[in-house]
């Protein structure tokens, strides 16, 4: 159901400059040499960012809470439903960014196809979402080995690594993410295979687990002791918000598009890999977790600063020595990876906001090699929120930040889906055939509508648990609803302040920047060595799988 035409839409071109960033007054802010991001992310960087760039603490650690909330079936069903939402959002986003791979990604696309005020709300929500790095998860994982060293030590070390990577520029970030993501992909693949072996009795204890834990303590959990179908449904629903946290970040490809080489070839292939990751890593991973660990295991409760990954719990229970520490070290690199991605994405988001006139122009400043250093350093300041782990415990802080990240991410997906619906309408009105785009699907606009309805519904009911009798928790209420409430405030406030209005379909601009994008496209050269040949094979392997 996908299609790729590298020379498509060339007739819809006009002159323009990527580096010509303009505010609401339409005047160029500065020349290209000062404010231009540079395309330094290679094909293999985008490939690994797409496949494994955001596989991390949500899947490796956050599933602990999900299993304790919903049981093995509730966990699996929650991730399946969230997987359909992610896929619909990503094919919507992919169609737009493959056509217009511009700096700012979906933030700039919202400005062009919906309303500058909508872009303002989406951009600041997205920046806040990614400014909250996952350093608390790193401290949580390190506590597996050491309970005596203060968490602040681990927070400082992790922050130093993350900031250093990002201050070296997009190329260094791409290389680091390539290494980190490779470790994560190998780790999760190995864990799924090992999990199947353990389940079939191949561990040192020779215990053939099978579907034992689906029978006892059972396939579902009666949430908060509520009996019957209601309790099971609430347990499954509680999984959804944590599942969202695991998937948040899939859209990072759109932000990376502004610094990707040969984006019209690279991005469609990256989008096609999304469902492979959903099926193999997330659905496969949660299925194995539900087989190996009972939902009533006390180590699944992340309010404890010594909570463990379900995978580590399963390996320890199977009696495998030394491997749990190795796996925990691999999971720790995923926390670093996700934190590095958070800083990269948030800094590019605020750079895009500044390019739209929605943030101070100082965030447009870049070094000669295209590093938006002001945006990076400013965003890094907010990573110090991870020091809350010192006083409140890494597990509790991880839960709070994951709730906030989930809601902010879901609101971003809502904004992407709305933007696509306007993009789709504009193409219809202006008579542009979507089949001429570098990437398109036949599921539209229904996929985008599913993205709109599902994300807003999950956000609205995300904090429902605090309204159960005797379950009120102020921190949980605030972290679940503050960003959901601030979105309309940002949007309508920006409309009043800037005096903007929604852009009519007939007035949407589908031509600006196209000439430069087409000029940046080229046929990939043949591989020079076996390693390059492997990566071209990996890329091409995903292409036919996406054509349905």
Coordinates of C-alpha atoms in Angstrom, one line a residue:
X1 CA 0.0 0.0 0.0
X2 CA 3.0 2.3 -0.2
X3 CA 4.7 3.8 -3.2
X4 CA 7.9 5.6 -3.9
X5 CA 8.6 7.9 -6.8
X6 CA 11.8 9.9 -6.4
X7 CA 11.1 12.3 -9.3
X8 CA 7.5 12.9 -8.4
X9 CA 6.0 16.3 -7.8
X10 CA 8.9 18.0 -9.6
X11 CA 6.3 20.0 -11.6
X12 CA 5.1 21.5 -8.3
X13 CA 8.2 23.4 -7.7
X14 CA 9.2 27.0 -7.1
X15 CA 12.3 28.8 -5.9
X16 CA 12.9 29.0 -2.2
X17 CA 15.7 28.7 0.4
X18 CA 15.7 26.2 3.3
X19 CA 17.8 28.7 5.2
X20 CA 15.3 31.5 4.7
X21 CA 13.5 31.3 8.0
X22 CA 10.7 33.8 8.5
X23 CA 8.6 35.0 11.3
X24 CA 4.9 35.8 11.2
X25 CA 5.6 39.1 9.6
X26 CA 7.1 37.3 6.6
X27 CA 10.5 39.0 6.8
X28 CA 13.6 36.9 6.6
X29 CA 15.2 36.7 10.1
X30 CA 18.8 36.2 8.9
X31 CA 20.9 34.8 6.1
X32 CA 21.6 31.2 5.5
X33 CA 25.1 31.0 6.9
X34 CA 24.1 31.8 10.5
X35 CA 20.9 29.7 11.0
X36 CA 21.1 26.7 8.6
X37 CA 20.9 23.2 9.9
X38 CA 23.1 20.9 7.7
X39 CA 22.2 17.5 6.3
X40 CA 24.7 15.2 8.1
X41 CA 22.5 12.2 9.0
X42 CA 23.4 9.4 6.6
X43 CA 21.1 6.6 5.3
X44 CA 22.3 4.1 8.0
X45 CA 21.7 6.7 10.7
X46 CA 18.1 7.3 9.7
X47 CA 17.7 3.5 9.3
X48 CA 18.8 2.8 12.9
X49 CA 16.9 5.8 14.3
X50 CA 13.8 4.5 12.6
X51 CA 14.3 0.8 13.6
X52 CA 15.7 1.1 17.1
X53 CA 16.1 4.8 18.0
X54 CA 13.4 4.9 20.5
X55 CA 13.3 1.3 21.7
X56 CA 14.2 1.8 25.2
X57 CA 13.1 2.3 28.8
X58 CA 9.4 2.2 27.9
X59 CA 9.7 -1.3 26.6
X60 CA 12.5 -2.6 28.8
X61 CA 11.4 -1.0 32.1
X62 CA 7.9 0.6 31.8
X63 CA 6.3 -2.8 30.8
X64 CA 6.8 -3.8 34.5
X65 CA 4.0 -1.4 35.5
X66 CA 1.9 -2.5 32.5
X67 CA 2.1 -6.2 33.4
X68 CA 1.1 -5.5 37.0
X69 CA -1.9 -3.4 35.8
X70 CA -3.3 -5.5 33.1
X71 CA -1.9 -9.0 33.3
X72 CA -0.3 -10.8 30.3
X73 CA -3.4 -10.5 28.0
X74 CA -4.2 -6.9 29.1
X75 CA -0.5 -6.0 28.4
X76 CA -0.5 -7.6 25.0
X77 CA -3.9 -6.2 23.9
X78 CA -2.9 -2.7 25.1
X79 CA 0.3 -2.7 23.0
X80 CA -1.6 -4.1 20.0
X81 CA -4.2 -1.3 20.2
X82 CA -1.4 1.3 20.7
X83 CA 0.5 -0.2 17.8
X84 CA -2.4 0.4 15.4
X85 CA -2.5 4.1 16.5
X86 CA 1.3 4.5 16.0
X87 CA 1.1 2.9 12.6
X88 CA -1.7 5.2 11.5
X89 CA 0.1 8.3 12.8
X90 CA 3.3 7.3 11.1
X91 CA 1.9 6.7 7.7
X92 CA 0.2 10.0 7.9
X93 CA 3.4 11.7 9.0
X94 CA 5.5 9.8 6.5
X95 CA 3.4 11.0 3.5
X96 CA 4.0 14.6 4.5
X97 CA 7.7 14.5 5.5
X98 CA 8.7 12.4 2.5
X99 CA 7.1 15.2 0.3
X100 CA 8.4 18.1 2.5
X101 CA 11.5 17.0 4.6
X102 CA 12.0 20.5 6.0
X103 CA 13.7 21.6 9.3
X104 CA 11.1 21.6 12.1
X105 CA 9.3 18.6 10.7
X106 CA 5.6 18.3 11.7
X107 CA 5.8 21.6 13.6
X108 CA 6.5 23.5 10.4
X109 CA 4.0 21.4 8.5
X110 CA 1.3 22.4 10.9
X111 CA 2.1 26.1 10.3
X112 CA 1.8 25.5 6.6
X113 CA -1.3 23.4 6.4
X114 CA -3.4 24.1 9.6
X115 CA -2.7 27.4 11.4
X116 CA 0.4 29.2 12.8
X117 CA -1.3 29.1 16.2
X118 CA -1.7 25.3 15.9
X119 CA 2.0 25.0 15.1
X120 CA 2.7 27.2 18.2
X121 CA 0.8 24.8 20.5
X122 CA 2.2 21.7 18.9
X123 CA 5.7 23.0 18.9
X124 CA 5.9 24.0 22.5
X125 CA 4.1 20.8 23.6
X126 CA 6.6 18.8 21.6
X127 CA 9.6 20.7 23.0
X128 CA 8.3 20.1 26.6
X129 CA 7.7 16.5 25.8
X130 CA 11.3 15.9 24.7
X131 CA 13.0 18.3 27.1
X132 CA 12.2 15.8 29.9
X133 CA 15.0 13.4 29.5
X134 CA 14.9 9.8 30.8
X135 CA 17.8 10.1 33.1
X136 CA 15.7 8.9 36.0
X137 CA 15.4 5.6 34.2
X138 CA 19.2 5.3 34.1
X139 CA 19.4 5.8 37.9
X140 CA 16.7 3.2 38.3
X141 CA 18.7 0.7 36.3
X142 CA 22.0 1.4 38.0
X143 CA 20.3 0.8 41.3
X144 CA 20.2 -2.8 40.3
X145 CA 23.8 -3.1 41.2
X146 CA 24.3 -0.3 43.8
X147 CA 22.0 0.9 46.5
X148 CA 24.6 3.0 48.5
X149 CA 25.7 5.7 46.0
X150 CA 23.4 8.6 45.8
X151 CA 21.3 8.8 42.6
X152 CA 22.6 12.3 42.0
X153 CA 26.0 10.8 41.0
X154 CA 24.4 8.7 38.2
X155 CA 22.3 11.7 37.1
X156 CA 25.4 13.9 36.6
X157 CA 27.3 11.2 34.8
X158 CA 24.4 10.4 32.4
X159 CA 23.8 14.1 31.7
X160 CA 27.4 14.7 30.9
X161 CA 27.4 11.9 28.3
X162 CA 24.1 13.1 26.7
X163 CA 25.1 16.8 26.5
X164 CA 28.6 15.9 25.1
X165 CA 27.1 13.8 22.3
X166 CA 24.7 16.5 21.3
X167 CA 27.2 19.3 21.5
X168 CA 29.3 17.5 18.9
X169 CA 26.6 18.0 16.2
X170 CA 24.1 16.0 14.2
X171 CA 26.8 13.8 12.7
X172 CA 28.1 12.7 16.1
X173 CA 24.5 12.2 17.4
X174 CA 23.8 10.0 14.3
X175 CA 26.9 7.9 15.0
X176 CA 26.2 7.6 18.7
X177 CA 22.5 6.7 18.0
X178 CA 23.6 4.2 15.4
X179 CA 25.7 2.4 18.0
X180 CA 23.1 2.7 20.8
X181 CA 20.3 1.6 18.6
X182 CA 22.3 -1.3 17.3
X183 CA 22.8 -2.5 20.9
X184 CA 19.1 -2.1 21.6
X185 CA 18.0 -4.0 18.5
X186 CA 20.5 -6.8 19.2
X187 CA 19.4 -6.8 22.9
X188 CA 15.6 -7.0 22.3
X189 CA 16.0 -9.6 19.6
X190 CA 18.2 -11.7 21.8
X191 CA 15.9 -11.3 24.8
X192 CA 12.9 -12.4 22.7
X193 CA 14.7 -15.5 21.5
X194 CA 16.1 -16.2 25.0
X195 CA 12.6 -15.7 26.5
X196 CA 11.1 -18.3 24.2
X197 CA 13.9 -20.8 25.2
X198 CA 13.3 -20.1 28.9
X199 CA 9.6 -20.5 28.5
X200 CA 10.1 -23.9 26.8
X201 CA 12.3 -25.1 29.7
X202 CA 15.7 -24.4 28.2
X203 CA 17.0 -22.5 31.2
X204 CA 19.3 -23.9 33.9
X205 CA 16.3 -24.7 36.2
X206 CA 14.7 -26.7 33.4
X207 CA 11.3 -25.2 34.3
X208 CA 8.9 -25.4 31.4
X209 CA 6.7 -22.4 32.0
X210 CA 4.5 -22.5 28.9
X211 CA 1.3 -20.4 29.6
X212 CA 1.4 -21.1 33.3
X213 CA 1.1 -17.5 34.3
X214 CA -1.9 -16.9 32.0
X215 CA -3.7 -19.4 34.2
X216 CA -2.3 -18.4 37.6
X217 CA -2.5 -15.5 38.6
X218 CA -4.5 -15.2 35.4
X219 CA -4.7 -13.5 32.0
X220 CA -6.0 -10.2 33.4
X221 CA -5.6 -8.3 36.6
X222 CA -8.7 -7.1 38.5
X223 CA -7.6 -3.4 38.7
X224 CA -7.5 -2.0 42.2
X225 CA -9.4 -5.1 43.4
X226 CA -12.5 -4.2 41.3
X227 CA -14.1 -7.5 40.3
X228 CA -15.7 -8.7 37.1
X229 CA -15.4 -7.4 33.5
X230 CA -15.1 -3.8 34.8
X231 CA -12.0 -4.5 36.8
X232 CA -10.4 -6.3 33.8
X233 CA -11.3 -3.5 31.4
X234 CA -9.8 -0.9 33.7
X235 CA -6.6 -2.9 34.0
X236 CA -6.3 -3.1 30.2
X237 CA -7.1 0.7 29.9
X238 CA -4.3 1.4 32.5
X239 CA -1.9 -0.3 30.1
X240 CA -2.6 2.1 27.2
X241 CA -1.0 5.2 28.7
X242 CA 2.2 3.3 29.6
X243 CA 2.1 1.7 26.1
X244 CA 2.0 5.2 24.7
X245 CA 5.2 6.0 26.6
X246 CA 6.9 3.0 25.0
X247 CA 6.0 4.2 21.5
X248 CA 6.5 7.9 21.9
X249 CA 9.4 9.0 19.8
X250 CA 8.5 7.1 16.6
X251 CA 7.9 10.5 15.0
X252 CA 11.5 11.5 15.6
X253 CA 12.1 10.7 11.9
X254 CA 10.2 13.9 11.0
X255 CA 12.5 16.1 13.0
X256 CA 15.6 14.3 11.7
X257 CA 14.4 14.8 8.2
X258 CA 15.7 18.4 8.2
X259 CA 19.2 17.0 8.7
X260 CA 19.0 13.9 6.6
X261 CA 20.9 13.3 3.5
X262 CA 18.9 12.3 0.4
X263 CA 15.6 12.6 2.3
X264 CA 13.3 11.6 -0.5
X265 CA 15.0 8.2 -0.8
X266 CA 15.7 7.7 2.9
X267 CA 12.4 8.7 4.6
X268 CA 9.9 6.5 2.8
X269 CA 12.1 3.5 3.6
X270 CA 12.3 4.5 7.2
X271 CA 8.5 4.9 7.5
X272 CA 8.0 1.5 6.0
X273 CA 10.0 -0.1 8.9
X274 CA 7.6 1.2 11.5
X275 CA 5.2 -1.7 11.5
X276 CA 8.1 -4.2 11.5
X277 CA 9.3 -2.7 14.7
X278 CA 5.8 -2.7 16.2
X279 CA 5.2 -6.4 15.4
X280 CA 8.7 -7.8 16.1
X281 CA 9.9 -5.7 19.0
X282 CA 6.9 -4.4 20.9
X283 CA 4.2 -7.1 20.3
X284 CA 6.8 -9.9 20.4
X285 CA 8.5 -8.4 23.5
X286 CA 5.3 -8.0 25.5
X287 CA 4.1 -11.5 24.5
X288 CA 7.3 -12.9 25.9
X289 CA 7.2 -10.8 29.1
X290 CA 3.7 -12.0 29.8
X291 CA 4.8 -15.6 29.5
X292 CA 7.8 -15.3 31.7
X293 CA 6.8 -13.1 34.7
X294 CA 3.6 -13.4 36.8
X295 CA 1.7 -10.2 37.0
X296 CA 1.8 -10.3 40.8
X297 CA 5.6 -10.3 41.1
X298 CA 6.4 -7.5 43.6
X299 CA 9.5 -6.5 41.7
X300 CA 7.3 -5.1 38.9
X301 CA 6.2 -2.2 41.1
X302 CA 8.2 0.8 39.9
X303 CA 7.5 2.9 42.9
X304 CA 10.5 1.2 44.4
X305 CA 13.9 2.6 43.6
X306 CA 15.1 -1.0 43.2
X307 CA 12.6 -2.1 40.6
X308 CA 13.8 -4.3 37.7
X309 CA 13.1 -4.9 34.1
X310 CA 10.7 -7.8 33.5
X311 CA 13.4 -9.4 31.3
X312 CA 16.0 -9.3 34.1
X313 CA 13.4 -10.7 36.5
X314 CA 12.8 -13.6 34.1
X315 CA 16.4 -14.3 33.6
X316 CA 17.2 -14.3 37.3
X317 CA 14.2 -16.6 38.0
X318 CA 15.5 -19.0 35.3
X319 CA 18.8 -19.3 37.2
X320 CA 21.0 -17.8 34.6
X321 CA 24.1 -16.3 36.3
X322 CA 25.9 -13.2 35.2
X323 CA 23.6 -12.6 32.2
X324 CA 21.2 -10.3 34.2
X325 CA 24.0 -7.8 34.8
X326 CA 25.0 -7.9 31.1
X327 CA 21.4 -7.3 30.1
X328 CA 21.0 -4.5 32.6
X329 CA 24.1 -2.8 31.2
X330 CA 22.5 -3.1 27.7
X331 CA 19.3 -1.6 29.0
X332 CA 21.3 1.2 30.6
X333 CA 22.7 2.2 27.2
X334 CA 19.1 2.4 26.0
X335 CA 18.4 5.0 28.7
X336 CA 21.4 7.0 27.5
X337 CA 20.2 6.6 23.9
X338 CA 16.7 7.8 24.7
X339 CA 18.0 10.7 26.7
X340 CA 20.3 11.7 23.9
X341 CA 17.4 11.5 21.4
X342 CA 15.3 13.6 23.8
X343 CA 17.9 16.4 23.8
X344 CA 18.4 16.2 20.1
X345 CA 14.7 16.3 19.3
X346 CA 13.8 19.0 21.8
X347 CA 16.6 21.3 20.6
X348 CA 15.5 20.9 17.0
X349 CA 11.9 21.5 18.0
X350 CA 12.7 24.8 19.6
X351 CA 14.9 25.7 16.6
X352 CA 11.9 25.1 14.4
X353 CA 9.7 27.2 16.8
X354 CA 12.2 30.1 16.4
X355 CA 12.2 29.7 12.7
X356 CA 8.4 30.1 12.7
X357 CA 8.6 33.2 15.0
X358 CA 7.1 31.3 17.9
X359 CA 10.3 31.4 20.1
X360 CA 13.1 34.0 20.5
X361 CA 15.4 34.3 17.5
X362 CA 18.4 33.5 19.6
X363 CA 17.5 29.8 19.3
X364 CA 18.2 30.0 15.6
X365 CA 21.9 30.5 16.2
X366 CA 24.1 27.8 14.9
X367 CA 27.8 27.1 14.6
X368 CA 29.5 26.8 11.3
X369 CA 28.9 23.1 11.2
X370 CA 25.1 23.5 11.7
X371 CA 24.8 22.9 15.4
X372 CA 22.0 24.9 17.1
X373 CA 24.1 25.3 20.2
X374 CA 21.8 27.8 22.0
X375 CA 18.8 25.5 21.6
X376 CA 20.8 22.5 22.8
X377 CA 22.2 24.2 25.9
X378 CA 18.9 25.8 26.9
X379 CA 17.1 22.4 26.5
X380 CA 19.8 20.7 28.5
X381 CA 18.9 22.8 31.5
X382 CA 15.5 21.1 31.8
X383 CA 17.2 17.7 32.0
X384 CA 18.1 18.7 35.6
X385 CA 14.5 17.7 36.5
X386 CA 15.9 14.2 36.8
X387 CA 17.4 15.3 40.1
X388 CA 13.9 14.8 41.5
X389 CA 15.0 11.2 41.6
X390 CA 17.4 12.0 44.4
X391 CA 14.6 13.1 46.9
X392 CA 11.6 11.2 45.6
X393 CA 13.1 7.9 44.3
X394 CA 14.0 7.1 40.8
X395 CA 11.0 4.7 40.4
X396 CA 8.4 7.4 41.4
X397 CA 10.0 10.1 39.2
X398 CA 10.1 7.7 36.3
X399 CA 6.4 7.1 36.6
X400 CA 5.6 10.8 36.8
X401 CA 7.8 11.7 33.9
X402 CA 6.5 8.8 31.8
X403 CA 2.9 10.0 32.4
X404 CA 3.7 13.5 31.3
X405 CA 5.7 12.3 28.3
X406 CA 2.8 9.9 27.3
X407 CA 0.2 12.6 27.3
X408 CA 2.4 15.2 25.6
X409 CA 3.3 12.6 23.0
X410 CA -0.3 11.6 22.4
X411 CA -1.2 15.3 21.9
X412 CA 1.6 15.5 19.3
X413 CA 0.2 12.5 17.5
X414 CA -3.2 14.2 17.6
X415 CA -1.6 17.3 16.1
X416 CA 0.1 15.3 13.4
X417 CA -3.2 13.6 12.5
X418 CA -5.0 16.9 12.3
X419 CA -2.3 18.3 10.1
X420 CA -2.5 15.4 7.8
X421 CA -6.2 15.7 7.4
X422 CA -5.7 19.3 6.3
X423 CA -2.8 18.3 4.0
X424 CA -5.1 15.6 2.5
X425 CA -7.9 18.2 2.0
X426 CA -5.6 20.7 0.4
X427 CA -4.3 18.2 -2.1
X428 CA -7.9 17.3 -3.0
X429 CA -8.9 20.9 -3.5
X430 CA -5.8 21.8 -5.5
X431 CA -6.0 18.8 -7.7
X432 CA -2.7 17.2 -6.7
X433 CA -2.6 13.4 -7.2
X434 CA -1.3 11.8 -4.0
X435 CA 0.0 8.9 -6.1
X436 CA 2.7 11.2 -7.4
X437 CA 4.1 11.7 -3.9
X438 CA 7.3 10.0 -2.8
X439 CA 5.3 8.0 -0.3
X440 CA 1.5 7.4 0.0
X441 CA -0.9 4.8 1.4
X442 CA -4.4 3.8 0.5
X443 CA -5.6 3.8 4.1
X444 CA -6.1 7.6 4.1
X445 CA -7.9 9.6 5.4
X446 CA -9.3 6.8 7.7
X447 CA -6.0 6.2 9.3
X448 CA -5.6 9.8 10.2
X449 CA -9.1 10.0 11.7
X450 CA -8.3 6.9 13.9
X451 CA -5.2 8.9 15.0
X452 CA -7.3 11.9 15.9
X453 CA -10.1 10.1 17.8
X454 CA -8.0 7.5 19.6
X455 CA -5.3 9.9 20.9
X456 CA -7.7 12.5 22.3
X457 CA -9.8 9.8 23.9
X458 CA -6.9 8.2 25.7
X459 CA -5.6 11.6 26.9
X460 CA -9.0 12.5 28.3
X461 CA -9.2 9.3 30.3
X462 CA -5.5 9.0 31.1
X463 CA -5.9 9.9 34.8
X464 CA -9.1 8.2 35.5
X465 CA -7.6 6.0 38.3
X466 CA -7.3 9.0 40.7
X467 CA -11.1 9.3 40.7
X468 CA -11.7 5.8 42.1
X469 CA -12.8 5.8 45.7
X470 CA -9.8 6.3 48.0
X471 CA -7.3 6.5 45.1
X472 CA -6.8 10.3 44.8
X473 CA -3.2 11.2 44.1
X474 CA -2.4 14.9 43.3
X475 CA 0.9 14.1 41.6
X476 CA -0.7 11.6 39.3
X477 CA -3.6 13.9 38.4
X478 CA -1.2 16.8 37.6
X479 CA 1.2 14.8 35.5
X480 CA -1.7 13.2 33.5
X481 CA -3.7 16.4 32.8
X482 CA -1.5 19.4 32.9
X483 CA -0.3 19.1 29.3
X484 CA -3.7 18.1 28.1
X485 CA -5.1 21.3 29.6
X486 CA -2.3 23.6 28.4
X487 CA -2.7 22.5 24.7
X488 CA -6.0 24.5 24.1
X489 CA -4.7 27.3 26.2
X490 CA -1.6 27.6 24.0
X491 CA -3.6 27.3 20.8
X492 CA -6.3 29.8 21.5
X493 CA -3.9 32.1 23.3
X494 CA -1.7 32.2 20.2
X495 CA -4.6 32.8 17.9
X496 CA -5.6 35.8 20.0
X497 CA -2.1 37.1 20.3
X498 CA -1.0 36.7 16.7
X499 CA -4.5 37.2 15.2
X500 CA -4.1 34.1 13.0
X501 CA -6.9 31.9 11.5
X502 CA -7.0 28.4 10.0
X503 CA -5.5 28.2 6.4
X504 CA -8.0 27.5 3.7
X505 CA -7.3 24.4 1.6
X506 CA -7.1 26.4 -1.6
X507 CA -4.4 28.7 0.0
X508 CA -2.1 25.9 1.3
X509 CA 1.4 26.2 0.0
X510 CA 2.6 22.9 -1.6
X511 CA 5.3 24.5 -3.8
X512 CA 7.8 26.3 -1.5
X513 CA 11.1 24.4 -0.9
X514 CA 10.3 21.7 -3.4
X515 CA 13.0 22.7 -5.9
X516 CA 15.7 22.4 -3.2
X517 CA 14.3 19.1 -1.9
X518 CA 14.3 17.6 -5.4
X519 CA 17.8 19.0 -6.0
X520 CA 19.0 17.2 -2.8
X521 CA 17.7 13.9 -4.1
X522 CA 20.0 11.4 -5.8
X523 CA 20.3 7.8 -6.6
X524 CA 22.2 5.9 -3.9
X525 CA 25.7 4.8 -5.2
X526 CA 26.6 1.1 -5.2
X527 CA 28.1 -0.2 -2.0
X528 CA 31.9 0.2 -1.6
X529 CA 32.3 -2.6 0.9
X530 CA 30.5 -5.5 2.6
X531 CA 29.3 -3.3 5.4
X532 CA 27.7 -0.8 3.1
X533 CA 26.2 -3.8 1.1
X534 CA 24.7 -5.1 4.3
X535 CA 23.0 -1.8 5.1
X536 CA 21.6 -1.4 1.6
X537 CA 20.2 -5.0 1.9
X538 CA 18.6 -4.1 5.3
X539 CA 17.0 -1.0 3.7
X540 CA 15.7 -2.8 0.6
X541 CA 14.4 -5.8 2.7
X542 CA 11.9 -3.5 4.4
X543 CA 10.6 -1.9 1.1
X544 CA 8.5 -4.7 -0.3
X545 CA 7.1 -5.5 3.1
X546 CA 5.6 -2.0 3.2
X547 CA 3.7 -2.3 -0.1
X548 CA 0.4 -3.5 1.1

